[in-house]
Amino acid sequence: MFTALASIAGQVISTGQASIAGQASTVSGALAQMQDAAAVHGPWAGGPAWPFFLLFPLFWILVIGTLIFVGRRTWRRNHHWAGTQGAESVLRERYARGEIDETEFRQRLEVLRSQPGK
């Protein structure tokens, strides 16, 4: 009886060791395949198909483009505003000194404000 129990226990232990050894070989085989796949296909190994690496340059291109657009637009508006303020300030000074009356002042001011390019 003792020998029968020992032989059964030996079979269970040897079967358990074999299954553990089989699992270890399966795990090591899977790791080897993963390392091969990472070497061939990169770290994603056939993961997401969309190239996310394009997002970073695209983001910075948009940021720099927006800054250039806003800067040029602001500069143009300020440049135009400074040009009209010079003529309007001269007109206001002439009106304040009494060189022109109110109707002439308003007419000339309307002419100045209707010509955005000059």
PDB file of N, CA and C in Angstrom, residues 39-104:
ATOM      1  N   ALA A  39      11.440  43.490 -32.159  1.00  0.00           N
ATOM      2  CA  ALA A  39      12.598  43.847 -32.972  1.00  0.00           C
ATOM      3  C   ALA A  39      12.205  44.100 -34.415  1.00  0.00           C
ATOM      4  N   VAL A  40      11.230  43.369 -34.917  1.00  0.00           N
ATOM      5  CA  VAL A  40      10.819  43.504 -36.311  1.00  0.00           C
ATOM      6  C   VAL A  40       9.834  44.649 -36.491  1.00  0.00           C
ATOM      7  N   HIS A  41       8.823  44.735 -35.632  1.00  0.00           N
ATOM      8  CA  HIS A  41       7.728  45.677 -35.824  1.00  0.00           C
ATOM      9  C   HIS A  41       7.791  46.880 -34.890  1.00  0.00           C
ATOM     10  N   GLY A  42       8.776  47.004 -34.082  1.00  0.00           N
ATOM     11  CA  GLY A  42       8.833  48.116 -33.149  1.00  0.00           C
ATOM     12  C   GLY A  42       8.111  47.770 -31.857  1.00  0.00           C
ATOM     13  N   PRO A  43       8.015  48.719 -30.960  1.00  0.00           N
ATOM     14  CA  PRO A  43       7.442  48.423 -29.646  1.00  0.00           C
ATOM     15  C   PRO A  43       5.956  48.112 -29.679  1.00  0.00           C
ATOM     16  N   TRP A  44       5.225  48.505 -30.747  1.00  0.00           N
ATOM     17  CA  TRP A  44       3.787  48.239 -30.776  1.00  0.00           C
ATOM     18  C   TRP A  44       3.472  46.870 -31.361  1.00  0.00           C
ATOM     19  N   ALA A  45       4.348  46.307 -32.122  1.00  0.00           N
ATOM     20  CA  ALA A  45       4.210  44.958 -32.683  1.00  0.00           C
ATOM     21  C   ALA A  45       2.846  44.744 -33.320  1.00  0.00           C
ATOM     22  N   GLY A  46       2.503  45.622 -34.246  1.00  0.00           N
ATOM     23  CA  GLY A  46       1.237  45.478 -34.953  1.00  0.00           C
ATOM     24  C   GLY A  46       0.066  46.004 -34.157  1.00  0.00           C
ATOM     25  N   GLY A  47       0.314  46.926 -33.245  1.00  0.00           N
ATOM     26  CA  GLY A  47      -0.753  47.498 -32.426  1.00  0.00           C
ATOM     27  C   GLY A  47      -1.561  48.506 -33.219  1.00  0.00           C
ATOM     28  N   PRO A  48      -1.696  49.729 -32.717  1.00  0.00           N
ATOM     29  CA  PRO A  48      -2.520  50.715 -33.416  1.00  0.00           C
ATOM     30  C   PRO A  48      -1.936  51.038 -34.793  1.00  0.00           C
ATOM     31  N   ALA A  49      -2.817  51.099 -35.776  1.00  0.00           N
ATOM     32  CA  ALA A  49      -2.371  51.321 -37.145  1.00  0.00           C
ATOM     33  C   ALA A  49      -2.154  52.793 -37.439  1.00  0.00           C
ATOM     34  N   TRP A  50      -2.784  53.693 -36.682  1.00  0.00           N
ATOM     35  CA  TRP A  50      -2.656  55.118 -36.960  1.00  0.00           C
ATOM     36  C   TRP A  50      -1.332  55.619 -36.406  1.00  0.00           C
ATOM     37  N   PRO A  51      -0.560  56.368 -37.166  1.00  0.00           N
ATOM     38  CA  PRO A  51       0.767  56.827 -36.702  1.00  0.00           C
ATOM     39  C   PRO A  51       0.653  58.026 -35.758  1.00  0.00           C
ATOM     40  N   PHE A  52       0.664  57.739 -34.485  1.00  0.00           N
ATOM     41  CA  PHE A  52       0.543  58.799 -33.485  1.00  0.00           C
ATOM     42  C   PHE A  52       1.762  59.707 -33.441  1.00  0.00           C
ATOM     43  N   PHE A  53       2.866  59.266 -33.994  1.00  0.00           N
ATOM     44  CA  PHE A  53       4.072  60.098 -33.965  1.00  0.00           C
ATOM     45  C   PHE A  53       3.905  61.354 -34.813  1.00  0.00           C
ATOM     46  N   LEU A  54       2.891  61.419 -35.656  1.00  0.00           N
ATOM     47  CA  LEU A  54       2.642  62.618 -36.459  1.00  0.00           C
ATOM     48  C   LEU A  54       1.921  63.704 -35.669  1.00  0.00           C
ATOM     49  N   LEU A  55       1.345  63.369 -34.525  1.00  0.00           N
ATOM     50  CA  LEU A  55       0.602  64.357 -33.750  1.00  0.00           C
ATOM     51  C   LEU A  55       1.493  65.453 -33.185  1.00  0.00           C
ATOM     52  N   PHE A  56       2.688  65.114 -32.715  1.00  0.00           N
ATOM     53  CA  PHE A  56       3.539  66.116 -32.096  1.00  0.00           C
ATOM     54  C   PHE A  56       4.018  67.163 -33.090  1.00  0.00           C
ATOM     55  N   PRO A  57       4.561  66.794 -34.251  1.00  0.00           N
ATOM     56  CA  PRO A  57       4.932  67.834 -35.213  1.00  0.00           C
ATOM     57  C   PRO A  57       3.719  68.620 -35.712  1.00  0.00           C
ATOM     58  N   LEU A  58       2.599  67.940 -35.903  1.00  0.00           N
ATOM     59  CA  LEU A  58       1.396  68.628 -36.354  1.00  0.00           C
ATOM     60  C   LEU A  58       0.939  69.650 -35.316  1.00  0.00           C
ATOM     61  N   PHE A  59       0.999  69.299 -34.048  1.00  0.00           N
ATOM     62  CA  PHE A  59       0.640  70.221 -32.977  1.00  0.00           C
ATOM     63  C   PHE A  59       1.514  71.460 -33.015  1.00  0.00           C
ATOM     64  N   TRP A  60       2.831  71.288 -33.120  1.00  0.00           N
ATOM     65  CA  TRP A  60       3.729  72.439 -33.107  1.00  0.00           C
ATOM     66  C   TRP A  60       3.610  73.277 -34.377  1.00  0.00           C
ATOM     67  N   ILE A  61       3.324  72.636 -35.495  1.00  0.00           N
ATOM     68  CA  ILE A  61       3.092  73.398 -36.734  1.00  0.00           C
ATOM     69  C   ILE A  61       1.855  74.274 -36.572  1.00  0.00           C
ATOM     70  N   LEU A  62       0.799  73.729 -35.981  1.00  0.00           N
ATOM     71  CA  LEU A  62      -0.411  74.519 -35.749  1.00  0.00           C
ATOM     72  C   LEU A  62      -0.178  75.655 -34.763  1.00  0.00           C
ATOM     73  N   VAL A  63       0.576  75.406 -33.695  1.00  0.00           N
ATOM     74  CA  VAL A  63       0.854  76.455 -32.707  1.00  0.00           C
ATOM     75  C   VAL A  63       1.663  77.579 -33.345  1.00  0.00           C
ATOM     76  N   ILE A  64       2.723  77.231 -34.064  1.00  0.00           N
ATOM     77  CA  ILE A  64       3.566  78.258 -34.683  1.00  0.00           C
ATOM     78  C   ILE A  64       2.788  79.001 -35.768  1.00  0.00           C
ATOM     79  N   GLY A  65       1.998  78.292 -36.562  1.00  0.00           N
ATOM     80  CA  GLY A  65       1.182  78.941 -37.589  1.00  0.00           C
ATOM     81  C   GLY A  65       0.171  79.903 -36.988  1.00  0.00           C
ATOM     82  N   THR A  66      -0.458  79.504 -35.882  1.00  0.00           N
ATOM     83  CA  THR A  66      -1.420  80.378 -35.208  1.00  0.00           C
ATOM     84  C   THR A  66      -0.735  81.624 -34.670  1.00  0.00           C
ATOM     85  N   LEU A  67       0.444  81.466 -34.079  1.00  0.00           N
ATOM     86  CA  LEU A  67       1.173  82.629 -33.567  1.00  0.00           C
ATOM     87  C   LEU A  67       1.554  83.591 -34.686  1.00  0.00           C
ATOM     88  N   ILE A  68       1.988  83.061 -35.814  1.00  0.00           N
ATOM     89  CA  ILE A  68       2.341  83.921 -36.947  1.00  0.00           C
ATOM     90  C   ILE A  68       1.096  84.635 -37.463  1.00  0.00           C
ATOM     91  N   PHE A  69      -0.014  83.914 -37.595  1.00  0.00           N
ATOM     92  CA  PHE A  69      -1.250  84.522 -38.079  1.00  0.00           C
ATOM     93  C   PHE A  69      -1.715  85.648 -37.157  1.00  0.00           C
ATOM     94  N   VAL A  70      -1.761  85.384 -35.859  1.00  0.00           N
ATOM     95  CA  VAL A  70      -2.230  86.387 -34.903  1.00  0.00           C
ATOM     96  C   VAL A  70      -1.267  87.571 -34.852  1.00  0.00           C
ATOM     97  N   GLY A  71       0.031  87.282 -34.888  1.00  0.00           N
ATOM     98  CA  GLY A  71       1.010  88.371 -34.856  1.00  0.00           C
ATOM     99  C   GLY A  71       0.914  89.289 -36.057  1.00  0.00           C
ATOM    100  N   ARG A  72       0.804  88.725 -37.240  1.00  0.00           N
ATOM    101  CA  ARG A  72       0.693  89.548 -38.453  1.00  0.00           C
ATOM    102  C   ARG A  72      -0.600  90.342 -38.473  1.00  0.00           C
ATOM    103  N   ARG A  73      -1.680  89.709 -38.044  1.00  0.00           N
ATOM    104  CA  ARG A  73      -2.967  90.407 -38.033  1.00  0.00           C
ATOM    105  C   ARG A  73      -2.955  91.560 -37.036  1.00  0.00           C
ATOM    106  N   THR A  74      -2.395  91.330 -35.863  1.00  0.00           N
ATOM    107  CA  THR A  74      -2.311  92.387 -34.857  1.00  0.00           C
ATOM    108  C   THR A  74      -1.423  93.517 -35.344  1.00  0.00           C
ATOM    109  N   TRP A  75      -0.288  93.178 -35.954  1.00  0.00           N
ATOM    110  CA  TRP A  75       0.617  94.213 -36.435  1.00  0.00           C
ATOM    111  C   TRP A  75      -0.057  95.070 -37.502  1.00  0.00           C
ATOM    112  N   ARG A  76      -0.787  94.430 -38.415  1.00  0.00           N
ATOM    113  CA  ARG A  76      -1.479  95.187 -39.473  1.00  0.00           C
ATOM    114  C   ARG A  76      -2.529  96.117 -38.896  1.00  0.00           C
ATOM    115  N   ARG A  77      -3.285  95.618 -37.929  1.00  0.00           N
ATOM    116  CA  ARG A  77      -4.318  96.471 -37.316  1.00  0.00           C
ATOM    117  C   ARG A  77      -3.686  97.634 -36.571  1.00  0.00           C
ATOM    118  N   ASN A  78      -2.627  97.381 -35.823  1.00  0.00           N
ATOM    119  CA  ASN A  78      -1.962  98.466 -35.092  1.00  0.00           C
ATOM    120  C   ASN A  78      -1.328  99.458 -36.049  1.00  0.00           C
ATOM    121  N   HIS A  79      -0.761  98.960 -37.121  1.00  0.00           N
ATOM    122  CA  HIS A  79      -0.137  99.837 -38.109  1.00  0.00           C
ATOM    123  C   HIS A  79      -1.191 100.746 -38.743  1.00  0.00           C
ATOM    124  N   HIS A  80      -2.320 100.171 -39.089  1.00  0.00           N
ATOM    125  CA  HIS A  80      -3.419 100.956 -39.657  1.00  0.00           C
ATOM    126  C   HIS A  80      -3.939 101.959 -38.631  1.00  0.00           C
ATOM    127  N   TRP A  81      -4.104 101.513 -37.394  1.00  0.00           N
ATOM    128  CA  TRP A  81      -4.630 102.376 -36.346  1.00  0.00           C
ATOM    129  C   TRP A  81      -3.694 103.555 -36.085  1.00  0.00           C
ATOM    130  N   ALA A  82      -2.384 103.303 -36.066  1.00  0.00           N
ATOM    131  CA  ALA A  82      -1.422 104.380 -35.818  1.00  0.00           C
ATOM    132  C   ALA A  82      -1.443 105.398 -36.955  1.00  0.00           C
ATOM    133  N   GLY A  83      -1.603 104.906 -38.181  1.00  0.00           N
ATOM    134  CA  GLY A  83      -1.662 105.827 -39.320  1.00  0.00           C
ATOM    135  C   GLY A  83      -2.889 106.718 -39.282  1.00  0.00           C
ATOM    136  N   THR A  84      -4.032 106.158 -38.898  1.00  0.00           N
ATOM    137  CA  THR A  84      -5.247 106.976 -38.842  1.00  0.00           C
ATOM    138  C   THR A  84      -5.258 107.870 -37.617  1.00  0.00           C
ATOM    139  N   GLN A  85      -4.633 107.460 -36.556  1.00  0.00           N
ATOM    140  CA  GLN A  85      -4.621 108.291 -35.355  1.00  0.00           C
ATOM    141  C   GLN A  85      -3.814 109.559 -35.572  1.00  0.00           C
ATOM    142  N   GLY A  86      -2.779 109.487 -36.393  1.00  0.00           N
ATOM    143  CA  GLY A  86      -1.999 110.689 -36.674  1.00  0.00           C
ATOM    144  C   GLY A  86      -2.850 111.737 -37.374  1.00  0.00           C
ATOM    145  N   ALA A  87      -3.597 111.328 -38.408  1.00  0.00           N
ATOM    146  CA  ALA A  87      -4.441 112.272 -39.146  1.00  0.00           C
ATOM    147  C   ALA A  87      -5.606 112.755 -38.280  1.00  0.00           C
ATOM    148  N   GLU A  88      -6.196 111.845 -37.522  1.00  0.00           N
ATOM    149  CA  GLU A  88      -7.314 112.240 -36.663  1.00  0.00           C
ATOM    150  C   GLU A  88      -6.860 113.179 -35.557  1.00  0.00           C
ATOM    151  N   SER A  89      -5.680 112.962 -35.022  1.00  0.00           N
ATOM    152  CA  SER A  89      -5.213 113.856 -33.955  1.00  0.00           C
ATOM    153  C   SER A  89      -4.943 115.262 -34.503  1.00  0.00           C
ATOM    154  N   VAL A  90      -4.401 115.350 -35.726  1.00  0.00           N
ATOM    155  CA  VAL A  90      -4.189 116.665 -36.339  1.00  0.00           C
ATOM    156  C   VAL A  90      -5.537 117.352 -36.567  1.00  0.00           C
ATOM    157  N   LEU A  91      -6.514 116.579 -37.028  1.00  0.00           N
ATOM    158  CA  LEU A  91      -7.852 117.131 -37.259  1.00  0.00           C
ATOM    159  C   LEU A  91      -8.472 117.610 -35.950  1.00  0.00           C
ATOM    160  N   ARG A  92      -8.327 116.835 -34.878  1.00  0.00           N
ATOM    161  CA  ARG A  92      -8.863 117.242 -33.577  1.00  0.00           C
ATOM    162  C   ARG A  92      -8.183 118.517 -33.075  1.00  0.00           C
ATOM    163  N   GLU A  93      -6.882 118.614 -33.281  1.00  0.00           N
ATOM    164  CA  GLU A  93      -6.161 119.828 -32.859  1.00  0.00           C
ATOM    165  C   GLU A  93      -6.655 121.051 -33.637  1.00  0.00           C
ATOM    166  N   ARG A  94      -6.855 120.895 -34.927  1.00  0.00           N
ATOM    167  CA  ARG A  94      -7.349 122.018 -35.735  1.00  0.00           C
ATOM    168  C   ARG A  94      -8.741 122.434 -35.276  1.00  0.00           C
ATOM    169  N   TYR A  95      -9.582 121.460 -34.955  1.00  0.00           N
ATOM    170  CA  TYR A  95     -10.925 121.772 -34.462  1.00  0.00           C
ATOM    171  C   TYR A  95     -10.842 122.461 -33.098  1.00  0.00           C
ATOM    172  N   ALA A  96      -9.946 121.991 -32.236  1.00  0.00           N
ATOM    173  CA  ALA A  96      -9.802 122.585 -30.905  1.00  0.00           C
ATOM    174  C   ALA A  96      -9.282 124.019 -30.996  1.00  0.00           C
ATOM    175  N   ARG A  97      -8.425 124.322 -31.940  1.00  0.00           N
ATOM    176  CA  ARG A  97      -7.908 125.684 -32.103  1.00  0.00           C
ATOM    177  C   ARG A  97      -8.916 126.616 -32.776  1.00  0.00           C
ATOM    178  N   GLY A  98      -9.960 126.009 -33.352  1.00  0.00           N
ATOM    179  CA  GLY A  98     -10.975 126.832 -33.999  1.00  0.00           C
ATOM    180  C   GLY A  98     -10.698 127.094 -35.464  1.00  0.00           C
ATOM    181  N   GLU A  99      -9.765 126.404 -36.055  1.00  0.00           N
ATOM    182  CA  GLU A  99      -9.456 126.599 -37.465  1.00  0.00           C
ATOM    183  C   GLU A  99     -10.559 126.051 -38.364  1.00  0.00           C
ATOM    184  N   ILE A 100     -11.274 125.016 -37.904  1.00  0.00           N
ATOM    185  CA  ILE A 100     -12.382 124.448 -38.681  1.00  0.00           C
ATOM    186  C   ILE A 100     -13.604 124.349 -37.778  1.00  0.00           C
ATOM    187  N   ASP A 101     -14.792 124.374 -38.368  1.00  0.00           N
ATOM    188  CA  ASP A 101     -16.016 124.264 -37.568  1.00  0.00           C
ATOM    189  C   ASP A 101     -16.419 122.788 -37.419  1.00  0.00           C
ATOM    190  N   GLU A 102     -17.518 122.549 -36.691  1.00  0.00           N
ATOM    191  CA  GLU A 102     -17.910 121.178 -36.363  1.00  0.00           C
ATOM    192  C   GLU A 102     -18.322 120.380 -37.601  1.00  0.00           C
ATOM    193  N   THR A 103     -19.039 120.990 -38.533  1.00  0.00           N
ATOM    194  CA  THR A 103     -19.474 120.243 -39.724  1.00  0.00           C
ATOM    195  C   THR A 103     -18.277 119.821 -40.567  1.00  0.00           C
ATOM    196  N   GLU A 104     -17.310 120.728 -40.726  1.00  0.00           N
ATOM    197  CA  GLU A 104     -16.113 120.375 -41.496  1.00  0.00           C
ATOM    198  C   GLU A 104     -15.310 119.283 -40.772  1.00  0.00           C
TER     199      GLU A 104
END
